[in-house]
XYZ file of C-alpha atoms in Angstrom:
712
model
C -39.202 39.147 154.515
C -42.393 37.596 153.125
C -46.066 38.330 153.713
C -47.822 34.971 154.086
C -51.329 35.780 152.864
C -52.939 32.413 153.551
C -51.376 32.148 157.024
C -52.351 35.734 157.867
C -55.974 35.094 156.892
C -56.034 32.172 159.305
C -54.484 34.051 162.233
C -56.330 37.374 161.770
C -60.110 37.059 161.699
C -62.455 38.924 159.403
C -63.535 42.164 161.076
C -67.248 42.640 161.712
C -66.927 46.334 160.863
C -68.261 46.886 157.296
C -66.108 50.044 156.922
C -62.834 48.566 158.180
C -61.143 48.649 154.733
C -61.853 52.367 154.296
C -60.687 53.055 157.841
C -57.410 51.196 157.285
C -56.789 52.932 153.948
C -57.317 56.396 155.445
C -55.401 55.595 158.650
C -52.391 54.377 156.635
C -52.609 57.439 154.385
C -52.546 59.772 157.407
C -49.535 57.946 158.857
C -47.766 58.082 155.501
C -48.336 61.846 155.270
C -47.035 62.397 158.822
C -43.884 60.420 157.972
C -43.376 62.526 154.846
C -43.963 65.809 156.648
C -41.449 64.897 159.326
C -38.655 65.292 156.756
C -40.275 67.280 153.929
C -41.059 70.932 154.596
C -43.024 71.174 151.324
C -45.727 68.840 152.651
C -48.405 71.224 153.886
C -51.819 69.638 153.579
C -52.973 66.029 153.687
C -54.816 64.972 150.545
C -56.626 61.650 150.078
C -58.787 60.578 147.128
C -61.072 57.566 147.488
C -63.017 56.258 144.510
C -65.511 53.404 144.661
C -66.983 51.716 141.607
C -69.899 49.303 141.662
C -70.371 46.762 138.903
C -72.185 43.544 138.089
C -70.673 40.090 138.014
C -73.553 38.151 136.469
C -75.749 38.263 133.405
C -78.713 39.732 135.265
C -76.768 42.924 135.832
C -77.146 43.182 139.602
C -74.720 45.697 141.131
C -73.275 43.232 143.631
C -69.529 43.814 143.397
C -67.190 46.757 143.866
C -63.659 48.111 143.634
C -61.886 50.713 145.768
C -58.955 52.962 144.964
C -57.264 55.164 147.551
C -54.571 57.660 146.603
C -52.600 59.836 149.052
C -49.769 62.330 149.063
C -47.754 60.546 151.714
C -44.174 59.342 151.795
C -44.720 56.409 149.454
C -43.558 52.827 149.794
C -39.851 53.227 150.495
C -37.574 50.483 151.711
C -38.553 50.868 155.373
C -42.239 50.964 154.506
C -41.873 47.956 152.189
C -40.267 45.947 154.965
C -43.082 46.891 157.340
C -45.692 45.975 154.706
C -44.202 42.516 154.331
C -43.924 41.939 158.116
C -47.121 40.672 159.766
C -46.355 41.645 163.379
C -44.411 44.818 162.847
C -43.294 47.463 165.352
C -42.177 49.885 162.633
C -44.457 52.768 163.566
C -43.884 52.264 167.289
C -40.283 53.406 166.904
C -41.023 56.534 164.871
C -40.584 59.737 166.946
C -43.486 61.440 165.151
C -46.399 62.944 167.134
C -49.798 61.569 166.140
C -48.483 58.505 164.337
C -50.710 55.459 164.684
C -49.438 52.479 166.659
C -50.132 49.125 165.050
C -49.057 45.522 164.519
C -49.462 45.539 160.758
C -52.632 43.425 160.920
C -54.952 46.057 159.467
C -53.903 45.458 155.865
C -54.851 41.775 156.276
C -58.443 43.010 156.097
C -57.690 44.040 152.497
C -57.092 40.366 151.665
C -60.091 39.262 153.746
C -62.397 41.541 151.778
C -60.984 41.490 148.244
C -59.327 38.905 146.037
C -57.269 41.430 144.041
C -54.846 44.094 145.320
C -52.560 46.483 143.433
C -50.058 48.948 144.913
C -48.612 51.809 142.881
C -46.308 54.032 144.934
C -43.743 56.764 144.322
C -41.172 57.454 147.039
C -38.121 59.654 147.521
C -34.536 58.481 148.016
C -31.239 60.302 148.091
C -30.933 59.591 144.377
C -34.318 60.962 143.386
C -37.800 59.438 143.026
C -38.745 55.855 142.295
C -42.005 54.143 141.420
C -42.704 50.774 143.041
C -45.574 48.487 141.970
C -47.027 45.093 142.868
C -50.156 43.141 141.916
C -51.750 40.305 143.870
C -54.622 38.006 142.981
C -55.988 34.859 144.540
C -54.923 32.050 144.798
C -51.396 33.465 145.262
C -50.257 32.482 148.765
C -47.663 35.148 149.572
C -45.997 38.423 148.553
C -42.197 38.766 148.540
C -39.812 41.679 147.746
C -39.164 40.085 144.363
C -42.822 40.576 143.419
C -42.333 44.374 143.395
C -41.082 46.206 140.319
C -39.137 49.469 140.617
C -38.598 52.157 137.974
C -37.736 55.880 138.064
C -40.613 58.070 139.183
C -41.733 61.706 139.227
C -41.903 64.071 142.214
C -45.461 65.074 141.233
C -46.627 61.503 141.867
C -45.177 61.222 145.375
C -47.531 59.054 147.430
C -49.333 55.724 147.169
C -52.400 54.416 145.388
C -54.031 51.213 146.638
C -56.482 49.437 144.341
C -58.792 46.667 145.642
C -61.271 44.665 143.567
C -63.664 41.681 143.684
C -65.376 41.050 147.003
C -64.692 37.661 148.565
C -67.518 35.265 149.467
C -67.075 35.509 153.290
C -67.668 39.279 153.101
C -70.882 38.805 151.142
C -72.115 36.153 153.571
C -71.074 37.631 156.936
C -70.766 41.396 156.423
C -72.948 42.506 153.515
C -75.491 39.697 153.750
C -78.476 41.027 151.780
C -77.234 44.638 151.668
C -76.092 45.928 148.292
C -72.654 47.620 148.288
C -74.105 50.624 146.464
C -76.406 51.285 149.447
C -73.697 50.852 152.061
C -70.819 52.757 150.473
C -72.260 55.854 148.786
C -70.067 58.989 148.875
C -72.215 60.872 151.465
C -72.406 57.780 153.677
C -68.640 57.288 153.520
C -68.072 60.917 154.477
C -70.396 60.593 157.481
C -68.876 57.329 158.667
C -65.285 58.535 158.266
C -66.101 61.769 160.094
C -67.334 59.727 163.040
C -64.391 57.335 162.840
C -61.592 59.887 162.497
C -63.112 62.863 164.297
C -60.968 62.551 167.410
C -57.781 61.851 165.513
C -58.264 64.619 162.973
C -59.052 67.137 165.713
C -56.037 65.974 167.707
C -53.639 66.240 164.768
C -54.527 69.900 164.263
C -51.973 71.752 162.123
C -49.923 68.615 161.461
C -52.177 67.725 158.536
C -52.965 71.335 157.534
C -56.105 72.079 155.584
C -56.664 68.448 154.831
C -59.072 67.116 152.259
C -60.466 63.587 151.974
C -62.501 63.211 148.779
C -65.042 60.467 148.130
C -66.374 59.578 144.677
C -68.733 56.700 143.912
C -69.914 55.570 140.498
C -71.527 52.599 138.774
C -70.686 50.568 135.733
C -73.025 48.443 133.659
C -71.660 46.005 131.111
C -68.282 47.642 131.576
C -69.509 51.150 130.724
C -69.596 53.998 133.211
C -73.076 55.271 134.072
C -72.455 59.033 134.153
C -75.627 59.860 136.074
C -74.550 57.518 138.855
C -71.539 59.553 140.002
C -71.758 61.081 143.453
C -69.053 62.928 145.368
C -68.448 64.427 148.778
C -65.472 65.718 150.754
C -64.364 65.755 154.360
C -62.392 68.912 155.173
C -61.044 70.769 158.166
C -64.082 73.059 158.105
C -66.264 70.007 158.779
C -64.650 69.304 162.141
C -66.590 70.524 165.173
C -65.019 71.755 168.374
C -65.097 69.371 171.291
C -68.040 70.285 173.535
C -66.658 68.791 176.722
C -63.791 66.610 177.878
C -63.515 64.860 181.196
C -60.978 62.483 182.683
C -62.397 59.610 184.763
C -60.450 57.261 187.037
C -61.361 53.580 187.258
C -60.058 51.680 190.283
C -58.326 48.357 189.744
C -59.401 45.215 191.605
C -57.794 41.930 192.521
C -58.721 39.533 189.649
C -59.290 36.635 192.060
C -61.268 38.298 194.860
C -62.585 41.555 193.416
C -61.118 43.533 196.320
C -60.171 47.109 195.465
C -56.427 47.684 195.078
C -56.260 51.468 195.372
C -54.607 51.826 191.936
C -56.361 53.410 188.975
C -56.512 53.632 185.178
C -57.494 56.879 183.468
C -60.202 57.141 180.819
C -60.734 60.307 178.792
C -64.267 61.132 177.621
C -64.650 63.533 174.691
C -68.130 64.768 173.868
C -69.042 66.387 170.563
C -72.397 68.074 170.007
C -73.001 68.326 166.276
C -75.721 70.687 165.084
C -78.269 68.605 163.164
C -78.827 71.468 160.699
C -75.148 71.331 159.663
C -74.327 67.636 160.055
C -76.462 65.091 158.235
C -75.258 62.176 160.341
C -76.753 58.660 160.392
C -76.904 58.347 164.168
C -75.657 59.324 167.594
C -72.610 57.392 168.719
C -70.877 56.366 171.935
C -67.809 54.172 171.522
C -64.738 52.783 173.229
C -61.713 53.815 171.178
C -58.192 52.630 170.466
C -55.600 55.065 169.165
C -58.232 57.773 168.609
C -60.535 55.558 166.514
C -63.865 53.968 167.582
C -63.663 50.228 168.134
C -66.524 49.004 170.338
C -69.874 50.674 169.808
C -71.988 51.034 172.973
C -74.510 53.556 171.647
C -77.513 51.360 172.437
C -76.591 51.396 176.132
C -77.230 55.139 176.328
C -79.773 55.632 173.538
C -82.217 52.828 174.284
C -84.584 53.025 171.316
C -83.829 52.934 167.621
C -85.538 56.306 167.255
C -83.207 57.918 169.797
C -80.161 56.338 168.187
C -80.794 57.734 164.697
C -82.385 61.097 165.519
C -80.937 64.292 167.021
C -81.460 64.878 170.726
C -82.257 68.480 171.515
C -81.309 69.491 167.969
C -77.861 67.873 168.168
C -76.222 64.614 167.274
C -74.098 63.411 170.170
C -70.755 61.741 169.691
C -68.893 60.468 172.777
C -65.442 58.871 172.517
C -63.953 56.891 175.407
C -60.137 56.657 175.245
C -57.429 55.173 177.427
C -53.961 53.701 177.132
C -55.528 50.700 178.840
C -57.792 50.249 175.792
C -55.022 50.976 173.263
C -52.977 47.953 174.285
C -55.989 45.604 174.389
C -57.577 46.264 171.005
C -57.766 43.087 168.937
C -56.180 42.657 165.518
C -59.488 43.156 163.744
C -59.962 46.437 165.619
C -63.600 45.576 166.351
C -63.283 44.640 170.053
C -60.871 44.410 172.985
C -59.070 41.356 174.274
C -59.401 40.023 177.786
C -61.539 42.686 179.492
C -64.094 40.762 181.639
C -67.677 41.826 182.245
C -67.159 41.573 186.016
C -64.369 40.820 188.494
C -64.025 38.076 189.650
C -64.769 36.845 186.143
C -64.907 33.134 186.879
C -61.859 32.613 184.665
C -59.058 31.117 186.742
C -56.455 32.440 184.315
C -57.730 36.015 184.050
C -55.245 38.658 185.196
C -57.250 41.732 184.245
C -57.736 44.228 187.064
C -60.475 46.262 185.402
C -63.887 45.066 184.169
C -66.480 46.623 181.897
C -68.715 46.862 184.977
C -66.116 49.024 186.761
C -65.569 51.164 183.672
C -69.283 51.780 183.216
C -69.751 52.520 186.902
C -67.260 55.368 186.512
C -68.219 56.736 183.085
C -72.002 56.271 182.994
C -72.916 59.279 185.172
C -70.655 61.502 183.042
C -72.091 60.255 179.745
C -75.644 60.640 181.039
C -74.943 64.313 181.735
C -73.472 64.689 178.244
C -76.156 63.034 176.104
C -79.222 63.149 178.412
C -81.676 60.888 176.534
C -85.215 61.222 177.804
C -86.773 57.778 178.129
C -84.780 56.101 180.910
C -85.462 56.541 184.604
C -83.541 54.937 187.454
C -86.602 55.205 189.698
C -88.716 53.414 187.106
C -86.164 50.612 186.808
C -85.953 50.290 190.603
C -89.751 50.112 190.823
C -89.794 47.312 188.230
C -86.991 45.447 190.006
C -89.017 45.438 193.228
C -92.388 44.608 191.691
C -91.401 42.206 188.921
C -88.508 40.367 190.556
C -88.902 40.883 194.300
C -85.453 42.433 194.730
C -85.328 45.218 197.302
C -82.954 48.157 197.617
C -81.446 46.396 200.631
C -80.482 43.495 198.362
C -78.894 45.895 195.874
C -76.817 47.358 198.680
C -76.003 43.952 200.146
C -74.551 42.774 196.808
C -73.008 46.160 195.906
C -75.120 46.177 192.741
C -75.527 49.537 191.088
C -78.275 50.259 188.573
C -76.237 51.243 185.539
C -77.526 53.757 183.099
C -79.745 52.243 180.433
C -80.153 48.844 182.092
C -83.503 47.092 182.277
C -84.961 45.677 185.482
C -84.328 42.136 184.244
C -80.613 42.780 183.621
C -80.155 44.215 187.132
C -82.130 41.359 188.717
C -79.958 38.799 186.940
C -76.796 40.484 188.241
C -78.107 40.569 191.830
C -79.085 36.900 191.844
C -75.820 35.892 190.169
C -73.878 37.695 192.911
C -75.903 35.967 195.612
C -75.222 32.595 194.006
C -71.506 33.315 193.830
C -71.404 34.517 197.440
C -73.266 31.467 198.691
C -70.949 29.125 196.768
C -67.835 30.907 198.061
C -69.042 30.952 201.637
C -70.245 27.341 201.522
C -66.710 26.406 200.487
C -65.307 28.453 203.371
C -67.670 26.735 205.819
C -66.536 23.321 204.612
C -62.898 24.275 205.137
C -63.731 25.585 208.605
C -65.446 22.309 209.510
C -62.328 20.432 208.536
C -60.298 22.701 210.842
C -62.762 22.126 213.695
C -62.197 18.378 213.451
C -58.533 18.954 214.259
C -59.101 21.098 217.365
C -59.347 19.923 220.969
C -62.631 20.612 222.771
C -60.912 21.691 225.993
C -58.997 24.530 224.292
C -60.051 28.140 223.705
C -59.397 27.684 219.971
C -62.248 25.200 219.748
C -64.845 27.713 220.891
C -63.378 30.427 218.658
C -63.761 28.121 215.672
C -67.315 27.229 216.668
C -68.222 30.928 216.926
C -66.595 31.678 213.581
C -68.457 28.819 211.918
C -71.774 30.005 213.348
C -71.306 33.549 212.065
C -70.203 32.417 208.621
C -73.104 30.014 208.325
C -75.583 32.655 209.470
C -74.176 35.127 206.941
C -74.590 32.625 204.113
C -78.155 31.846 205.123
C -78.948 35.547 205.209
C -77.753 36.079 201.647
C -79.422 32.959 200.325
C -82.686 33.447 202.181
C -83.007 37.152 201.364
C -83.129 36.383 197.662
C -85.534 33.485 198.123
C -87.753 35.291 200.632
C -88.105 38.331 198.378
C -89.097 36.147 195.447
C -91.591 34.318 197.681
C -93.198 37.542 198.912
C -93.623 38.953 195.411
C -95.018 35.652 194.133
C -97.521 35.452 196.981
C -98.571 39.059 196.470
C -99.321 38.194 192.852
C -101.377 35.130 193.886
C -103.452 37.239 196.293
C -104.038 39.805 193.545
C -105.251 37.071 191.168
C -107.541 35.601 193.844
C -108.969 39.050 194.576
C -109.743 39.565 190.886
C -111.244 36.076 190.528
C -113.563 36.537 193.515
C -114.767 39.795 192.018
C -115.227 38.127 188.604
C -112.725 40.582 187.158
C -110.288 38.223 185.465
C -110.264 38.472 181.679
C -111.352 34.825 181.343
C -114.428 35.569 183.478
C -115.808 38.032 180.940
C -118.006 35.503 179.124
C -121.109 35.813 177.006
C -124.572 35.372 178.461
C -125.725 31.772 178.362
C -122.220 30.353 178.624
C -121.640 28.303 181.760
C -119.517 30.139 184.300
C -116.432 28.524 185.858
C -115.922 30.864 188.839
C -115.671 28.098 191.453
C -113.262 26.102 189.277
C -111.056 29.188 188.798
C -110.915 29.944 192.534
C -110.304 26.270 193.326
C -107.340 26.157 190.901
C -105.691 29.171 192.525
C -105.474 27.291 195.826
C -104.538 23.917 194.330
C -104.679 22.485 190.776
C -107.834 20.454 190.202
C -107.681 16.648 189.975
C -104.095 16.565 191.236
C -102.411 15.572 194.459
C -99.213 16.595 196.235
C -97.346 13.634 194.717
C -97.844 15.282 191.331
C -97.810 18.959 192.311
C -95.375 20.611 194.693
C -96.193 24.210 193.752
C -99.525 25.259 195.299
C -100.963 27.982 197.522
C -102.715 26.404 200.499
C -100.910 28.972 202.662
C -103.818 31.270 201.741
C -105.807 29.455 204.436
C -103.005 28.690 206.856
C -99.225 28.546 206.603
C -99.352 25.175 208.374
C -101.463 23.612 205.599
C -98.746 24.330 203.057
C -96.671 21.553 204.627
C -99.235 18.784 205.226
C -98.102 15.252 204.334
C -100.647 14.791 201.596
C -102.979 17.088 199.694
C -105.608 15.853 197.257
C -107.915 17.737 194.953
C -110.792 15.765 193.464
C -108.868 12.468 193.444
C -109.990 9.044 194.772
C -109.490 8.973 198.529
C -109.022 5.202 198.577
C -105.678 5.670 196.801
C -104.174 7.781 199.575
C -101.355 6.187 201.553
C -98.773 7.514 203.998
C -95.202 7.819 202.838
C -94.284 4.873 205.067
C -96.874 2.629 203.397
C -100.416 1.577 204.223
C -103.715 3.032 203.030
C -105.340 5.805 205.031
C -108.959 4.836 204.294
C -111.021 1.721 203.709
C -111.338 0.756 200.057
C -115.066 1.578 199.917
C -114.734 5.205 201.002
C -115.234 6.537 197.490
C -118.364 4.424 197.075
C -119.742 5.861 200.307
C -118.911 9.382 199.127
C -120.726 8.622 195.886
C -123.826 7.641 197.855
C -123.525 10.814 199.887
C -123.234 12.980 196.808
C -125.800 11.175 194.690
C -128.574 13.264 196.174
C -127.016 16.379 194.641
C -127.673 17.693 191.170
C -126.259 15.771 188.241
C -123.271 18.149 187.811
C -121.998 17.387 191.311
C -122.374 13.603 191.399
C -118.717 12.801 190.752
C -117.335 15.339 193.207
C -115.484 14.801 196.434
C -114.372 17.537 198.841
C -112.807 20.236 196.674
C -109.509 19.907 198.531
C -108.551 17.476 201.272
C -105.328 17.651 203.285
C -103.966 14.922 205.522
C -101.324 14.869 208.225
C -99.700 11.699 209.539
C -100.313 12.992 213.069
C -104.006 12.206 212.577
C -105.585 15.394 211.261
C -107.405 16.184 208.044
C -108.567 19.396 206.400
C -111.610 19.621 204.131
C -112.011 22.683 201.898
C -115.196 23.441 199.973
C -115.409 26.436 197.629
C -118.692 27.976 196.595
C -118.889 30.229 193.592
C -119.693 33.904 194.160
C -123.427 34.270 194.718
C -124.003 30.695 195.989
C -125.403 30.409 199.550
C -122.693 28.817 201.684
C -125.064 28.065 204.574
C -126.923 25.505 202.426
C -123.826 23.267 202.515
C -123.081 23.233 206.261
C -124.288 19.641 206.550
C -121.781 18.582 203.878
C -118.894 19.279 206.242
C -120.339 17.024 208.971
C -120.996 14.197 206.536
C -117.524 14.494 205.014
C -115.982 14.490 208.507
C -117.930 11.391 209.560
C -116.867 9.418 206.463
C -113.194 10.413 206.768
C -113.069 9.499 210.457
C -115.027 6.255 210.247
C -113.323 4.963 207.101
C -109.813 5.718 208.337
C -109.913 3.081 211.064
C -108.965 5.601 213.732
C -106.077 7.162 211.767
C -107.911 10.480 211.313
C -109.379 11.982 214.526
C -109.024 15.757 214.175
C -110.920 17.220 211.216
C -110.886 20.864 210.120
C -113.481 22.008 207.617
C -113.782 25.202 205.592
C -116.700 26.514 203.581
C -115.542 29.487 201.548
C -117.751 31.794 199.517
C -119.266 35.266 199.581
C -122.943 34.735 200.383
C -124.263 33.597 203.812
C -127.675 33.711 205.537
C -126.822 34.171 209.267
C -130.301 33.008 210.302
C -129.388 29.452 209.262
C -126.191 29.335 211.370
C -127.519 27.844 214.588
C -124.660 27.065 217.008
C -122.056 28.942 214.968
C -119.996 31.724 216.611
C -119.046 34.849 214.635
C -115.390 35.923 214.588
C -114.575 39.101 216.499
C -113.267 40.549 213.229
C -114.337 39.902 209.676
C -117.506 38.277 208.402
C -116.769 34.631 209.205
C -118.095 32.068 211.738
C -116.635 29.039 213.485
C -118.051 25.863 215.011
C -116.346 23.180 217.144
C -117.798 19.912 218.470
C -116.914 16.294 219.205
C -117.489 13.962 216.261
C -119.847 11.150 217.387
C -120.880 8.117 215.371
C -124.651 8.699 214.943
C -125.396 4.972 215.172
C -123.080 3.560 217.837
C -122.638 6.870 219.702
C -118.909 6.099 219.882
C -116.566 9.141 219.744
C -114.722 9.318 216.413
C -112.768 12.496 217.021
C -113.179 16.269 216.985
C -114.274 18.777 214.383
C -113.523 22.437 213.879
C -115.352 24.184 211.052
C -115.160 27.698 209.661
C -117.285 29.645 207.210
C -115.109 32.220 205.514
C -115.727 35.023 203.082
C -113.290 35.340 200.206
C -112.670 38.923 201.320
C -111.450 37.739 204.728
C -109.147 35.084 203.228
C -107.633 37.712 200.932
C -107.224 40.257 203.731
C -105.528 37.714 206.027
C -103.088 36.803 203.253
C -102.325 40.451 202.566
C -101.587 41.092 206.245
C -99.078 38.223 206.334
C -97.392 39.499 203.199
C -97.139 42.993 204.689
C -95.299 41.549 207.694
C -92.766 39.843 205.424
C -92.376 43.013 203.376
C -91.582 44.998 206.493
C -88.890 42.549 207.558
C -87.009 42.786 204.253
C -87.847 46.433 203.420
C -89.737 45.442 200.284
C -92.400 47.907 199.163
C -94.938 46.435 196.746
C -97.428 49.301 196.787
């Protein structure tokens, strides 16, 4: 019977809860009083006194250290209690037939040694022969505590109970828990009262008359150079009168699922939600709180999930502080030794952990409790409709996709969090079904084509494959539609000179054509360098041409199979052609040129808003002639586009207007002007930016309709 301090510190981690020592002291004191009252009729009311002193440990006089004493009127440290104290994994309290007693493994007191380097116990207990006083002192670097370390002398009935004294904070607590916070700011008497009210509210209410008119007193004081600073003393008390009545309680069932598949099992775990509304004029509390509990005490704080902003978390809502406790036997048996989290509960099922056996996830718990908590606390700044709108517009995920993946928008979640869950589910489904398809293919290899089984397997494979494509493509198609809608919006703004970068000072050279050009395809790049472009704005077919070039030397272009497309002097000839233009345009080639190995080319010329497009009609013919003649017969079908917003129709001889929109088209054989030999065919269009944008919007609307995606 030995308490191995060093071994216990290794096996039980430091709790992240800065108030864990106070919680353990008070919890043990309550248990001790319940044990005493079970056999002592004179024990009427629980009484606990906690005193905290702050003092300096350096010459500067900073108040950076502290001591805690906690005295109670419990049963004291008798033989049974001593044995439990010295046993790390104890079941002592589990076997006590006392209502309200806390269940534990004896790991809580290890936090005393994590936080402080000195511990003293002074306890008076009753035996059949009278009262005895038992004492022990521990200081680092002592490794263990044994029964022989305790002294025992006769005691007095008036001292029945236990006093625990802790002193000298350990370095890990300063570094990981306190950090830059001074103990005097964190552990003042009023703050301790507020925190302990929140921590023990459910348990104290539940114990009712068992602890009588209880009183938990808090006193804090400071010492400087060993002397008590009288003006520093502050005190506060937590009493029965401070306990509010529970506002509402509701039991919620959470269905269990198969850990491997996620299929519902039809069995349930019960979770009890207790809601307290505390009048802000009577309770000066630090914040609202929502927490998962173990054995009637908060363990995992989830307040920020329901009160999204810091302001909502720390201020009353509707004149009340809200305190919601979530309890379950399921949680009681999974609380970790530090009592600051739960072991093994996955975020989702399947969790991806091959060894997980848990049948309930946090996702399932929240799906059941969130609507109830929303009704209880009702914060004002979260809207499901607003989140859904952002999911659709920002991430291209439709309601149909939410339904297809059984993804529910949980209270308090952002659009990004929901989008990540939807896409993760699609990825998992595609991976699972791809695996199933592979297995099915292996089975097909073993069948005989002249049997009915063969065709059944073929049909099954087809359906499974189609299902996988649907899931995969829905996610990708939705992202594509939203992305394209954004590109069209940017192009619309650029053509109207409404982009922020187009608001330039007078006298500064405008870059409107360059901006529009870059939206379609990055300037001075080709499709070997850039795979992400938006030539679909003109035609979906152009998005998949073999080669696309933007202001790059045409002589460098070669098919993927090898061989140059054009003669080596084509760029020189283009330079001659362009040399007659103004100095700024001398180095230019067609803004964008696209080439297909089947023998077609596309020339795209952009003209900045306000520039007359009709003045550049001849450029298309000259470009077409050079491309055809210098390709040695490889390029015979040439499409040309002049795109702008200003046209003089009187200069468009031979051009035919479109039946809709403001554009024109022109088609003719391409003849060598010198030899009169046919070089190929041309098809040219003059387009207004407005028409290009409207065509793109119509295509997007068709896609939106197919996947029920509303981007208005």
